[in-house]
Backbone as a ProteinNet text record, in pm:
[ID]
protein_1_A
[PRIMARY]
XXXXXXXXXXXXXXXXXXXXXXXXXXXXXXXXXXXXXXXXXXXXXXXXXXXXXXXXXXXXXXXXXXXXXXXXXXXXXXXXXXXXXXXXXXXXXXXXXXXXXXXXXXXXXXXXXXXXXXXXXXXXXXXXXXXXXXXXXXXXXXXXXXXXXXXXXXXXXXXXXXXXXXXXXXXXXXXXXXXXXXXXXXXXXXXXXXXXXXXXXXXXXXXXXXXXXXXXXXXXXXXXXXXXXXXXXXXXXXXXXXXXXXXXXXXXXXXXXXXXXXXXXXXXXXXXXXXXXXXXX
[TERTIARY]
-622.3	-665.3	-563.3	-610.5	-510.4	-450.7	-361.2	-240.9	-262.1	-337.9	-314.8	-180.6	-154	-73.6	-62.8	-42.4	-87.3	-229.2	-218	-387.7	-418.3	-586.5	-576.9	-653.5	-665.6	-658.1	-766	-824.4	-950	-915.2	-992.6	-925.8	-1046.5	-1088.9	-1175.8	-1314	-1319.3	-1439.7	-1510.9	-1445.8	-1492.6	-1445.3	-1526.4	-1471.1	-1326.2	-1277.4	-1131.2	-1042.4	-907.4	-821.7	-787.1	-809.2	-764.3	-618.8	-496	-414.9	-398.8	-338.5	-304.4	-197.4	-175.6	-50.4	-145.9	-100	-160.3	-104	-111.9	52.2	-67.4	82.3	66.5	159.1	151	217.8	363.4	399.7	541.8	614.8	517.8	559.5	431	442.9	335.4	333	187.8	156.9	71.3	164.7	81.8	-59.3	-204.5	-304.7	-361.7	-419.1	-486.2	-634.8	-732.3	-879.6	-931.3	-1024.1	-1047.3	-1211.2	-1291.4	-1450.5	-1543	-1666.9	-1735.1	-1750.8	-1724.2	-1700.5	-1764.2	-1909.3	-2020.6	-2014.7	-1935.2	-1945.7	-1874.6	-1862.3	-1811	-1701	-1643.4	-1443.2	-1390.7	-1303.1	-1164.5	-1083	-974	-835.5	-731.3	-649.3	-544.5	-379.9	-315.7	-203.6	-91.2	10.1	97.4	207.2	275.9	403.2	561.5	595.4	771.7	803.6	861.7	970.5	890.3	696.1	611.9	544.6	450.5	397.1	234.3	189.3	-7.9	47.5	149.1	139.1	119.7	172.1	124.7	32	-91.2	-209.8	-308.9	-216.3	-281	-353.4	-312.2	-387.5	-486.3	-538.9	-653.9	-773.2	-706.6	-855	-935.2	-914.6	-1010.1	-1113.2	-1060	-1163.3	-1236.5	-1242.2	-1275.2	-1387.1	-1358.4	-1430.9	-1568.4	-1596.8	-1746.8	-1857.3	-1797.2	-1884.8	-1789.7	-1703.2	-1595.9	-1550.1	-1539.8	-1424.5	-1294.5	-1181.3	-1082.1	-997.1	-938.6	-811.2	-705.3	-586.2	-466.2	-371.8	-263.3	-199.3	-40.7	83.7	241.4	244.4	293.8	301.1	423.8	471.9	617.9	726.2	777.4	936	874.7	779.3	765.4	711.4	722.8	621.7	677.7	549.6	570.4	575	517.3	540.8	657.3	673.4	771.5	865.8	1020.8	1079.8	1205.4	1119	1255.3	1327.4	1396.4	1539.6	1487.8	1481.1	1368.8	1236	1180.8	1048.2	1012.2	924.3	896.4	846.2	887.6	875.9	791.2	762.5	694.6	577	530.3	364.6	292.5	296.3	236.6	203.5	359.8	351.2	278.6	282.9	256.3	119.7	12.6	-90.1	-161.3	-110.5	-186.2	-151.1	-43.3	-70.2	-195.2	-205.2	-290.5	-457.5	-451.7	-598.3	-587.5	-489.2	-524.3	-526.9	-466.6	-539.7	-658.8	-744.1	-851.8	-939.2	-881.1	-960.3	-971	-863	-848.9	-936.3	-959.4	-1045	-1204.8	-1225.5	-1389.3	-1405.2	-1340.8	-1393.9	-1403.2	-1511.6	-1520.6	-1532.1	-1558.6	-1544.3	-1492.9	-1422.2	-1373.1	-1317	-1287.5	-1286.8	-1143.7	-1002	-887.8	-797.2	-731.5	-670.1	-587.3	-442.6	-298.3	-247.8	-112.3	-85.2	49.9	125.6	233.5	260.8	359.9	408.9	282.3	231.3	79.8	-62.3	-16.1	-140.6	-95.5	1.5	84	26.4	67.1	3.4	-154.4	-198.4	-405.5	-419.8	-307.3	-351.7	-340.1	-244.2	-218.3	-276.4	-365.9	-493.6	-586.9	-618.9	-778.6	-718.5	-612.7	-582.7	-615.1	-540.9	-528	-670.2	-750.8	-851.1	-975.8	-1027.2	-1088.8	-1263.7	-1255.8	-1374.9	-1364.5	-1310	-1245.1	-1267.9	-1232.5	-1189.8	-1311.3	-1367.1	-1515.7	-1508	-1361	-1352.6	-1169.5	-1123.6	-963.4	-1003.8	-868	-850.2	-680.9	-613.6	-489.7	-421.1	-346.9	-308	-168.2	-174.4	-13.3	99.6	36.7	37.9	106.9	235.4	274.4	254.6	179.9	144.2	220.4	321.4	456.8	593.9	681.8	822.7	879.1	820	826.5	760.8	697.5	651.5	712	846.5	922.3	1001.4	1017.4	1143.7	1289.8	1358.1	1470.1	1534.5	1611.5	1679.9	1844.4	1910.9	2042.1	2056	1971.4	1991.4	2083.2	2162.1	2232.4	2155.1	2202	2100.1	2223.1	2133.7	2163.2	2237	2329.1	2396.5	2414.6	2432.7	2410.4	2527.5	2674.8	2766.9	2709.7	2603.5	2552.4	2450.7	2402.5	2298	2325	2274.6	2143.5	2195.9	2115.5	2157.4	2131	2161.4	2178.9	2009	1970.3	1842.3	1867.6	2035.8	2010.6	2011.8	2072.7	2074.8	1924.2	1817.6	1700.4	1645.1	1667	1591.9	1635.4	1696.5	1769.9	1711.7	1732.4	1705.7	1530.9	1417	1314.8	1233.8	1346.5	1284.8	1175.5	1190.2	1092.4	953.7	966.6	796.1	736.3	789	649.3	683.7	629.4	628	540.2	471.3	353.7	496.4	459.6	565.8	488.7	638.7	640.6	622.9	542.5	500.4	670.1	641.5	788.1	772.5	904.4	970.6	940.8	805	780.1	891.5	959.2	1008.2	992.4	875.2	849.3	870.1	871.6	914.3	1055.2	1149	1288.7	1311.5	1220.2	1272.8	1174.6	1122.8	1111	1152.1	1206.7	1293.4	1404.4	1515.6	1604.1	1594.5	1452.2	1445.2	1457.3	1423	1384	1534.6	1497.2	1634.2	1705.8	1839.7	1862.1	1765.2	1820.1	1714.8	1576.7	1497.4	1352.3	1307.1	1413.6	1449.1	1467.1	1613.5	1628.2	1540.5	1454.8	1381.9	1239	1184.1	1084	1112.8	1269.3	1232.4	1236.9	1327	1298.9	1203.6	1135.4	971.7	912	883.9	761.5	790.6	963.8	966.2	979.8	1029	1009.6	863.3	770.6	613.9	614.7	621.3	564.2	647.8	758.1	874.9	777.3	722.3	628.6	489.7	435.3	323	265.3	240.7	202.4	72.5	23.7	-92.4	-238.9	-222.9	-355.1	-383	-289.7	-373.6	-369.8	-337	-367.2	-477.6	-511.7	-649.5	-759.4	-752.6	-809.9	-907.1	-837.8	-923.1	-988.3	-1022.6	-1029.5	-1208.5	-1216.8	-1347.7	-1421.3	-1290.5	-1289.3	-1357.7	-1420.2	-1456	-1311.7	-1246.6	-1110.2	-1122.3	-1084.3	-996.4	-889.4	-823.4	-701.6	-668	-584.7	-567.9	-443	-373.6	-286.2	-247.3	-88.7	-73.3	8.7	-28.2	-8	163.8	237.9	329.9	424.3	412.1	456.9	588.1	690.3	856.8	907.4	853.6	854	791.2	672.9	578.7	566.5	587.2	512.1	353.7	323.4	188	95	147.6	62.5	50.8	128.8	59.9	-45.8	-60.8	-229	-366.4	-318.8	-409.2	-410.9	-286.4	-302.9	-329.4	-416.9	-483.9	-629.2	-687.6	-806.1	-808.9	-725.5	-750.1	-798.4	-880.7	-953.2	-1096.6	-1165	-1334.4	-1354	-1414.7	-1500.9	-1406.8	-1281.1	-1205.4	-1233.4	-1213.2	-1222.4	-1061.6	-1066.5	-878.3	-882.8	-840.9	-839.5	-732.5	-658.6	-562.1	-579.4	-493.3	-485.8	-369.5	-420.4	-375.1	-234.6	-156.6	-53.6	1.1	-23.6	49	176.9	216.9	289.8	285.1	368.2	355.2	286.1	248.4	199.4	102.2	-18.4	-130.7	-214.9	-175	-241	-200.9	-79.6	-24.6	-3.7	44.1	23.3	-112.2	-224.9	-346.5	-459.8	-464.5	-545.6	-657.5	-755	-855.2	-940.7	-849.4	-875.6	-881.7	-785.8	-765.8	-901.8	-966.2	-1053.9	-1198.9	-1202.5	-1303.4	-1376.9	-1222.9	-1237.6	-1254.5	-1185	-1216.9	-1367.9	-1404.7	-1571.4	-1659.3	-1610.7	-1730.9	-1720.2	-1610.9	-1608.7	-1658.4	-1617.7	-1671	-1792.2	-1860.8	-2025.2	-2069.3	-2062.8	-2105.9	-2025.1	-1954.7	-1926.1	-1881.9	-1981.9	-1989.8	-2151.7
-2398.2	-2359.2	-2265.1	-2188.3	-2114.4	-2181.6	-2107.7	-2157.2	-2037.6	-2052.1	-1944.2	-1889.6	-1815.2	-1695.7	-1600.4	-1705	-1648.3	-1634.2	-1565.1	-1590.8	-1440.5	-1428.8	-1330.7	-1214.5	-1066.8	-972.3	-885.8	-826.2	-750.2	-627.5	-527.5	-423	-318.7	-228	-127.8	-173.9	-347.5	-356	-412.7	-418	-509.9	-670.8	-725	-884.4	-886	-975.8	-1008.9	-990.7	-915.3	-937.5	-1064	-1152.4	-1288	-1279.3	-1358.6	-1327.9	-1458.1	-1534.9	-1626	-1637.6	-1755.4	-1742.1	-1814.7	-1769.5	-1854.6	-1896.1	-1994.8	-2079.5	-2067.7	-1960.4	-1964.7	-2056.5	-2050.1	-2122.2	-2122	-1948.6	-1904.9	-1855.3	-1886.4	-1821.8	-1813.9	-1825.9	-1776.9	-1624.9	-1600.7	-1480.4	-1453.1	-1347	-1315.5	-1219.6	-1257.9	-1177.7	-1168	-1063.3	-1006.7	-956.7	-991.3	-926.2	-901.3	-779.5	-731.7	-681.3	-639.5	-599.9	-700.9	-680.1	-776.6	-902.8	-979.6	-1068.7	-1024.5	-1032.3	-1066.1	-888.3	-766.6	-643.7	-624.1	-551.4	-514.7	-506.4	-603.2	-595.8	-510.3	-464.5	-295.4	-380.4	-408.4	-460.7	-325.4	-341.8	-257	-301.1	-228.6	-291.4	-170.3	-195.4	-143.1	-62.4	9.8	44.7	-7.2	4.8	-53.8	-33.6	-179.3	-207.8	-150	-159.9	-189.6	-303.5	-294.6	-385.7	-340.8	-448.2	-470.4	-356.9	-348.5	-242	-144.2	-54.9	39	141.2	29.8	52	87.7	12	-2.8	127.9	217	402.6	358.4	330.9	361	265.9	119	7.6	19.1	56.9	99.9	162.2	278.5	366.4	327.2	182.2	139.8	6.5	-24.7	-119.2	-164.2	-44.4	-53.6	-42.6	-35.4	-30	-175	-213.7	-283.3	-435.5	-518	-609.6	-573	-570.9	-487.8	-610.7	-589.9	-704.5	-656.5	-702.6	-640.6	-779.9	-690.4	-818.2	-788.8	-851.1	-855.3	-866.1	-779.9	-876.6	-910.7	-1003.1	-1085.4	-987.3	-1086.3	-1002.5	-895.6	-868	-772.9	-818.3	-773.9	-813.1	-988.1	-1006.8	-1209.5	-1284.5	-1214.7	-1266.5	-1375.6	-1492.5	-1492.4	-1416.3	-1468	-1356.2	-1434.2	-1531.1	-1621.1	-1513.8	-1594.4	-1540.1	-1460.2	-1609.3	-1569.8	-1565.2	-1480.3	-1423.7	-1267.2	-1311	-1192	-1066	-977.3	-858.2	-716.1	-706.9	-600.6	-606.3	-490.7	-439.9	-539.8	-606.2	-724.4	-866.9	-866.1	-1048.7	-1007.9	-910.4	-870	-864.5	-818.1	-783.8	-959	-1005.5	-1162.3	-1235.7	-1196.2	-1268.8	-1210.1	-1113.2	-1029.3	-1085	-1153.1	-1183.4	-1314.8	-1419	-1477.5	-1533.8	-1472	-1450.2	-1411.6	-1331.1	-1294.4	-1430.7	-1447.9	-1649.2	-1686.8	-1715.3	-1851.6	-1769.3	-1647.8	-1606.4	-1591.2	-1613	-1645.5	-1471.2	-1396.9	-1254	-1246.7	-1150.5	-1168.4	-1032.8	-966	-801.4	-697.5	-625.4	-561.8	-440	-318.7	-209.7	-195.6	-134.8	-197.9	-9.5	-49.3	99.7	87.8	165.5	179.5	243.9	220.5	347.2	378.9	465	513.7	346.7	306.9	168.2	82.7	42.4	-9.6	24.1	140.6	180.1	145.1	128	49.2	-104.9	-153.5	-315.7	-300	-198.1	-208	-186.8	-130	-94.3	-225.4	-314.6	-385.8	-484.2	-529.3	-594.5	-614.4	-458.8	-381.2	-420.7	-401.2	-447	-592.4	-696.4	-827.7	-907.9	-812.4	-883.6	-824.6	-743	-638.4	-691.8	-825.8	-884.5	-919.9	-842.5	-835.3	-682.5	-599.9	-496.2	-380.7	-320.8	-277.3	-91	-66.4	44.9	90.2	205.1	210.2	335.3	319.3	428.6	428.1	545.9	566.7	670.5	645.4	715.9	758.4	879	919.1	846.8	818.7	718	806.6	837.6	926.8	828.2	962.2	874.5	861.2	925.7	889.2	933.7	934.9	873.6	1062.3	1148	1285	1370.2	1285.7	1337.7	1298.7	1229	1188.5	1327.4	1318.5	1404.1	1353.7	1357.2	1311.6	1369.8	1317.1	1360.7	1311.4	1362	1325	1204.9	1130.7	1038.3	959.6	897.6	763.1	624.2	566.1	432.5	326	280.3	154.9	17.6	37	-129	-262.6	-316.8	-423.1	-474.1	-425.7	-445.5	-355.6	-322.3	-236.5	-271	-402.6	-435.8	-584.3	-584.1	-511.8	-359.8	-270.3	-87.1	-75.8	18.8	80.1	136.2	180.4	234.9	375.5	477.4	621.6	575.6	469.4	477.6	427.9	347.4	383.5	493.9	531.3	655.7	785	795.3	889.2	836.1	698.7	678.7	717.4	665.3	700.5	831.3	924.3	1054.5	1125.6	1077.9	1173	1093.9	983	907	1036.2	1084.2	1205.5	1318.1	1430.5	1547.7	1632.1	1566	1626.2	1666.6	1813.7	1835.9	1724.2	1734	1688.2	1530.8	1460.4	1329.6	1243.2	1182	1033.5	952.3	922.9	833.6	658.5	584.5	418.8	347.6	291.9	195.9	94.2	62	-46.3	-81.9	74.6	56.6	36.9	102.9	72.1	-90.1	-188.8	-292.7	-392.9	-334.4	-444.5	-414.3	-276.9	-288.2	-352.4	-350.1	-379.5	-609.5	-624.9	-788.2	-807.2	-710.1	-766.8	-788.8	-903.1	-927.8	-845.2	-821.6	-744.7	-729.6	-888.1	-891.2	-804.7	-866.5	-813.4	-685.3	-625.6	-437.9	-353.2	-384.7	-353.6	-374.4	-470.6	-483.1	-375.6	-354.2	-278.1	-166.3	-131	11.6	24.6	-89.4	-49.1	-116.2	-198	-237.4	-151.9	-64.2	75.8	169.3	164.1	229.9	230.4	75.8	18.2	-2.1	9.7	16.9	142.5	197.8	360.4	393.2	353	401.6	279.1	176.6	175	243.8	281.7	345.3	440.4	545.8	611.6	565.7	610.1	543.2	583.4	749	787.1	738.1	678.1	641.7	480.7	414.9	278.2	297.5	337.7	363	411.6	536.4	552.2	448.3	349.9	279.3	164.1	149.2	17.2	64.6	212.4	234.2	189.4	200.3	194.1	319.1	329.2	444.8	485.1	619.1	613.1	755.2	739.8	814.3	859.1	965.3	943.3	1053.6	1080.1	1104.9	1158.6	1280.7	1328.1	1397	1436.9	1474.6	1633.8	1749.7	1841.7	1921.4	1794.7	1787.8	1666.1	1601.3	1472.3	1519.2	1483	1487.3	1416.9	1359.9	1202.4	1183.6	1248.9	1282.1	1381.9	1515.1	1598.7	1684.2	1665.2	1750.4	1746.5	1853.8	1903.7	1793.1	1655.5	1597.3	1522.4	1491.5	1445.8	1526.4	1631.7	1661.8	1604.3	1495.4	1415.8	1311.5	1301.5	1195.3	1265.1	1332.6	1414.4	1375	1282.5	1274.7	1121	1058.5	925	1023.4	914.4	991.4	969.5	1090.2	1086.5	1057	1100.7	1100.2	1203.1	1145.3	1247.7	1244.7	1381.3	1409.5	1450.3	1437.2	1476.5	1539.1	1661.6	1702.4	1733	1673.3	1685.7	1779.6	1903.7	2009.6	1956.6	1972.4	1976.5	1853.5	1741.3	1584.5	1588.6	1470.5	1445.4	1275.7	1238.5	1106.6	996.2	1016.1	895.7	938.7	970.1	1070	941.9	819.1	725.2	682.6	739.8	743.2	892	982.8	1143.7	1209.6	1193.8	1192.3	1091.3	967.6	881.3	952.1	1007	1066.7	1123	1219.7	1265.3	1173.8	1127.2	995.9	918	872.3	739.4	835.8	970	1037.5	1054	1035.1	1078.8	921.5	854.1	667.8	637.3	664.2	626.3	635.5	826	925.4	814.3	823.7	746.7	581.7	507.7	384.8	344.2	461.7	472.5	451.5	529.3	529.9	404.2	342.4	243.1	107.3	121.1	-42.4	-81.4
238.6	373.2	433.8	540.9	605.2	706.8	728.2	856.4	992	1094	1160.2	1213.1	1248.8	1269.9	1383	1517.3	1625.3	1687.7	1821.7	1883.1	1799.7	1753.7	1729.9	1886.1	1811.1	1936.4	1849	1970.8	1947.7	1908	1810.6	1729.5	1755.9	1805.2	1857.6	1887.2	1951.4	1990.1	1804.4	1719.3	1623.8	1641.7	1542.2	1545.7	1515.7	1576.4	1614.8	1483	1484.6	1357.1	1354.6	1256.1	1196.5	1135.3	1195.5	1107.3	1030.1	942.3	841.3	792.6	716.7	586.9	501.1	343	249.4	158	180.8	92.4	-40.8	-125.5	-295.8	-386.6	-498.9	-584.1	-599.9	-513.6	-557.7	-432.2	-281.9	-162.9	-84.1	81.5	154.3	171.6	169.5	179.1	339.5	410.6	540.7	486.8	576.2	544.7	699.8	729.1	798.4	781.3	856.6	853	969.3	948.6	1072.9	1005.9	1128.4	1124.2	1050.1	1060.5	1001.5	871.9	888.5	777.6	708.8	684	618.3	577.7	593.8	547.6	423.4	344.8	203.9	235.5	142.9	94.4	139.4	201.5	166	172.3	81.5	76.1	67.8	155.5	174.3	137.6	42	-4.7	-12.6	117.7	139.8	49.8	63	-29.1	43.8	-88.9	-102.7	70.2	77.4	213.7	333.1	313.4	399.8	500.4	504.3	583.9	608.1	651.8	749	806.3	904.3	1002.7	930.6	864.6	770.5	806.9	819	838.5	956.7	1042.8	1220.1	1254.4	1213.4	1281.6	1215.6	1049.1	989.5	998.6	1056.2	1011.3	1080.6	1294	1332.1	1300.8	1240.1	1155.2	1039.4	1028.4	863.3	938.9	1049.5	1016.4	1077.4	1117.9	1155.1	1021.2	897.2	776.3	709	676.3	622.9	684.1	584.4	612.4	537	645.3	595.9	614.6	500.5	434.8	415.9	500.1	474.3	434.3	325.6	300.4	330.5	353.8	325.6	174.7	98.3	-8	7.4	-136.6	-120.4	-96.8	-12.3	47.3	183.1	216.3	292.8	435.1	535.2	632.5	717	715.7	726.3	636.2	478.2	380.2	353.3	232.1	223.5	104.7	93.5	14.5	-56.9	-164.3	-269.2	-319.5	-348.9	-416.4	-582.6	-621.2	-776.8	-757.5	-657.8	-687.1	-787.1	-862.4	-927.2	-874.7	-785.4	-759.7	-797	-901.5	-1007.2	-974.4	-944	-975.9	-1011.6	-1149.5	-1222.7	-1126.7	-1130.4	-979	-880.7	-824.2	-673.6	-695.6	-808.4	-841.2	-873.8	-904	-985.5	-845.5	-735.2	-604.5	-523.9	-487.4	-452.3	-524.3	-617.3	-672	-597.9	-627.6	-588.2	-416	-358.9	-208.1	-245.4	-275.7	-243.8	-302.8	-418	-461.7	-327.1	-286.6	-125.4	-47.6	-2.9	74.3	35.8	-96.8	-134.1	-157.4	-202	-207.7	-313.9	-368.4	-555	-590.3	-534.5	-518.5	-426.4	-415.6	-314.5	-370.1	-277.3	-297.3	-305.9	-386	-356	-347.4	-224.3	-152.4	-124.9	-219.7	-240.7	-192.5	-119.5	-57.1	-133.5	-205.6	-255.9	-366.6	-354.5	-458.9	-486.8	-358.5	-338.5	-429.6	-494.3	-580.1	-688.5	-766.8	-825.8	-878.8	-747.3	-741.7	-733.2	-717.1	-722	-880.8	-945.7	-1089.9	-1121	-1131.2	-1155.4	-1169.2	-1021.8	-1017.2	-1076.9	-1115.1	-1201.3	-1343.2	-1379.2	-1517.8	-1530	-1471.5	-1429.3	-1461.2	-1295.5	-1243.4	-1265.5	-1349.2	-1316.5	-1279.7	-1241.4	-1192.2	-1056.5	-1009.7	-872.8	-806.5	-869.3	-824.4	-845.4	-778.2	-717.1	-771.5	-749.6	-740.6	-652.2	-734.2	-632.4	-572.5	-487.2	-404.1	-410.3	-473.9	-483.7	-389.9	-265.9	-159.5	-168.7	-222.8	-265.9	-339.4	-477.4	-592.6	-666.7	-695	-795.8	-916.2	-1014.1	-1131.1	-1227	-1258.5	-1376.7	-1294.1	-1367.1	-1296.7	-1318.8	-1422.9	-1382.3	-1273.7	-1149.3	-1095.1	-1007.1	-986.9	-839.2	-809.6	-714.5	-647.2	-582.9	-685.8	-635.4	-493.7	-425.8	-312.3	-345.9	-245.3	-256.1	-117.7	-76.3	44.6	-35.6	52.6	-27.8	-4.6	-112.5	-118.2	-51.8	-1.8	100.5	-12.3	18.4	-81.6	3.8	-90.8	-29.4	71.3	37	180.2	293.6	304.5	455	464.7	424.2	474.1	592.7	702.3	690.6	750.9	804.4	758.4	920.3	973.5	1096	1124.5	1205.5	1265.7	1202.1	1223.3	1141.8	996.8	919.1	816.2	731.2	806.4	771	798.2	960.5	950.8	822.3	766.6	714	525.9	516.5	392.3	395	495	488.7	558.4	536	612.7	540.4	403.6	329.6	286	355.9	390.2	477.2	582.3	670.1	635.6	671.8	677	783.8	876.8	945	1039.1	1066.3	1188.5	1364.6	1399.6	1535.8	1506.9	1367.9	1356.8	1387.3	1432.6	1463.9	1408.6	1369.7	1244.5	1333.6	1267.9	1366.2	1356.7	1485	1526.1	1407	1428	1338.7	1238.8	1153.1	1021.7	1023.2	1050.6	1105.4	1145.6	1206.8	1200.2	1087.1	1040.3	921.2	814.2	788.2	682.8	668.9	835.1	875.5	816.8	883.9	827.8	717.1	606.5	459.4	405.4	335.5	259.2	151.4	115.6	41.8	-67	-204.5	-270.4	-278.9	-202.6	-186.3	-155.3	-102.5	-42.1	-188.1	-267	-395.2	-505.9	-501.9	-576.4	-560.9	-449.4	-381.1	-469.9	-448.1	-519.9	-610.9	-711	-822.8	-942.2	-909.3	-955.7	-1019.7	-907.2	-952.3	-1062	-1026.7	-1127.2	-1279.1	-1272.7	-1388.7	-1469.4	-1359.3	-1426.9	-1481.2	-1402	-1441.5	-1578.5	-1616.8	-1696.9	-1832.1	-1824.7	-1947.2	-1965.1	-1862.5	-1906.2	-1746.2	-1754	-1689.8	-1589.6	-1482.1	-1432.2	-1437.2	-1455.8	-1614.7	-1684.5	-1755.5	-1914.6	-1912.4	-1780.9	-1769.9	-1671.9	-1635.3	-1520.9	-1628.5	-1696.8	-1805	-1887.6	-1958.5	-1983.4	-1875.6	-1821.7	-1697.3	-1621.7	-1683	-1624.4	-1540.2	-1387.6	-1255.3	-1171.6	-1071.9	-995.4	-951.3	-961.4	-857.5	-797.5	-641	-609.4	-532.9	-604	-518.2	-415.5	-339.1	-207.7	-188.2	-189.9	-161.8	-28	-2.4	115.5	41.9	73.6	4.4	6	126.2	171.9	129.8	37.5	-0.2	-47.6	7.9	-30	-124	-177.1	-231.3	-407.9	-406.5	-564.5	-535.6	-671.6	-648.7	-615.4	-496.9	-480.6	-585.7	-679.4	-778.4	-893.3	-921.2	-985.7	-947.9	-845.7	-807.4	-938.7	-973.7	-1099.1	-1235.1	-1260	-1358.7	-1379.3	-1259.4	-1253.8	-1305.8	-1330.6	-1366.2	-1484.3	-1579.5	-1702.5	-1719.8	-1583	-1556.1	-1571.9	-1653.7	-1592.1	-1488.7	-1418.3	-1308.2	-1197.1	-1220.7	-1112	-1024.4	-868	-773.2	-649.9	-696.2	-646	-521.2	-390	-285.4	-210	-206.5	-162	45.5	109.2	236.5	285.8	361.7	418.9	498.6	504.2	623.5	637	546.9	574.3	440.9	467.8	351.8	279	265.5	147.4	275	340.7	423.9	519.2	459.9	546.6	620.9	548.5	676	792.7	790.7	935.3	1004.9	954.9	946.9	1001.6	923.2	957	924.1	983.2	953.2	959.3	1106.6	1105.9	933.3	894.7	809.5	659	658.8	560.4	549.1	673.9	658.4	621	638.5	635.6	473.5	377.4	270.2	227	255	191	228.6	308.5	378.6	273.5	275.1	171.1	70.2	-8.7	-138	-121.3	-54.9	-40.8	-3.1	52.8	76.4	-44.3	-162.1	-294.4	-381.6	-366.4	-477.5	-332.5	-263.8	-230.1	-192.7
[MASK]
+++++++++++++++++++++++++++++++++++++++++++++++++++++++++++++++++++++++++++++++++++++++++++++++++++++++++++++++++++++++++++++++++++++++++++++++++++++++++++++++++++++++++++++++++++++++++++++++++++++++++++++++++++++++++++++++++++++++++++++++++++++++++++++++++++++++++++++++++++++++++

């Protein structure tokens, strides 16, 4: 059963966001739902040293067709965050199913945002009697498609890290000029425990460094698509085209955003998830 999680609060005139915890086998997991119960799945699954909030610009826009499911995964958010919890794409993906068990969902549409598409592959590999169809939102698909920077990484005698020293480590999440760096994100990175912070980042990359996310999407003969910001500081741009080597992939490049177009330009973002989720729900 769930544990509520506060009163909940009304979200654009849809049925009320529900928040929860759902005690798993290895940690509680915070979940969130918002718009019609009884409407088709969208599960939404954050990236590294994220959160539900993440999301707040886009669900409005999602849930007059949608029941939209947002989750913490471990270490992030309200989640919780053991010491020896398994971290990786893989754990995060077999928790992620099973929340959706405790919630009675047996199909759902599943939408990654950067690390987060990661953990949806993960799922579709896992679960793939679950998973309806992805949506990969600035998902760099192999580990030659990062862009290194020279930021310094946060150790663990400076944690927890200053407000410039997040802002500074996560400058190359936006790119939309004039867009501002959320508060929010700044203090929940600031909560997460070392552990669970270090691990965030380097998970993903340990997936990607066994197998690319083409040729594990490839076989899984999933509907996908993915969603770029043509400004992403973070993956290069132009690999969003290697993902074209999924059938029937459909690639979406967005004008003027960068690695985080659901906060950058949600508008535009939910326009292109709709189109696609019209046809595979």
């Amino acid at each position: 059963m769930t544990i509520p999680d506060g009163k909940p609060h009304v979200n654009g005139g849809a049925e009320a966001t529900e928040g929860s915890i759902l005690p798993l086998d290895d940690g509680d997991m915070y979940v969130c739902q918002d718009g019609p119960r009884d409407a088709p799945p969208l599960l939404l699954i954050h990236g590294s040293a994220a959160s539900t909030r993440s999301w707040d610009s886009l669900v409005p826009l999602l849930t007059e067709s949608h029941r939209v499911i947002r989750i913490d995964l471990l270490g992030c958010g309200r989640s919780a965050a053991p010491a020896d919890g398994g971290y990786g794409p893989p754990e995060q993906g077999r928790r992620v199913g099973a929340a959706l068990d405790r919630l009675g969902v047996e199909h759902a549409v599943i939408v990654g945002h950067s690390a987060g598409g990661l953990v949806a592959t993960a799922l579709a590999e896992q679960r793939p009697d679950l998973v309806t169809a992805l949506v990969l939102i600035n998902t760099g698909p192999g580990m030659d498609a990062f862009i290194a920077t020279e930021t310094a990484a946060i150790g663990p005698s400076e944690w927890p890290p200053t407000d410039e020293q997040i802002r500074q480590f996560g400058s190359t999440a936006f790119s939309r000029e004039g867009f501002q760096f959320p508060q929010d994100f700044v203090d929940e990175v600031r909560a997460m425990p070392y552990h669970a912070f270090a691990a965030a980042m380097q998970a993903p990359r340990d997936y990607l460094r066994q197998r690319v996310l083409p040729e594990r999407l490839a076989v899984l003969g999933k509907p996908l698509q993915v969603i770029f910001g043509d400004h992403d500081r973070r993956w290069r741009p132009s690999s969003a085209a290697d993902y074209r080597a999924v059938p029937d992939a459909r690639v979406e490049m967005l004008s003027g955003v960068g690695h985080t177009p659901i906060l950058e330009d949600p508008t535009r973002t939910a326009e292109l998830l709709l189109a696609f989720t019209a046809i595979h729900t």
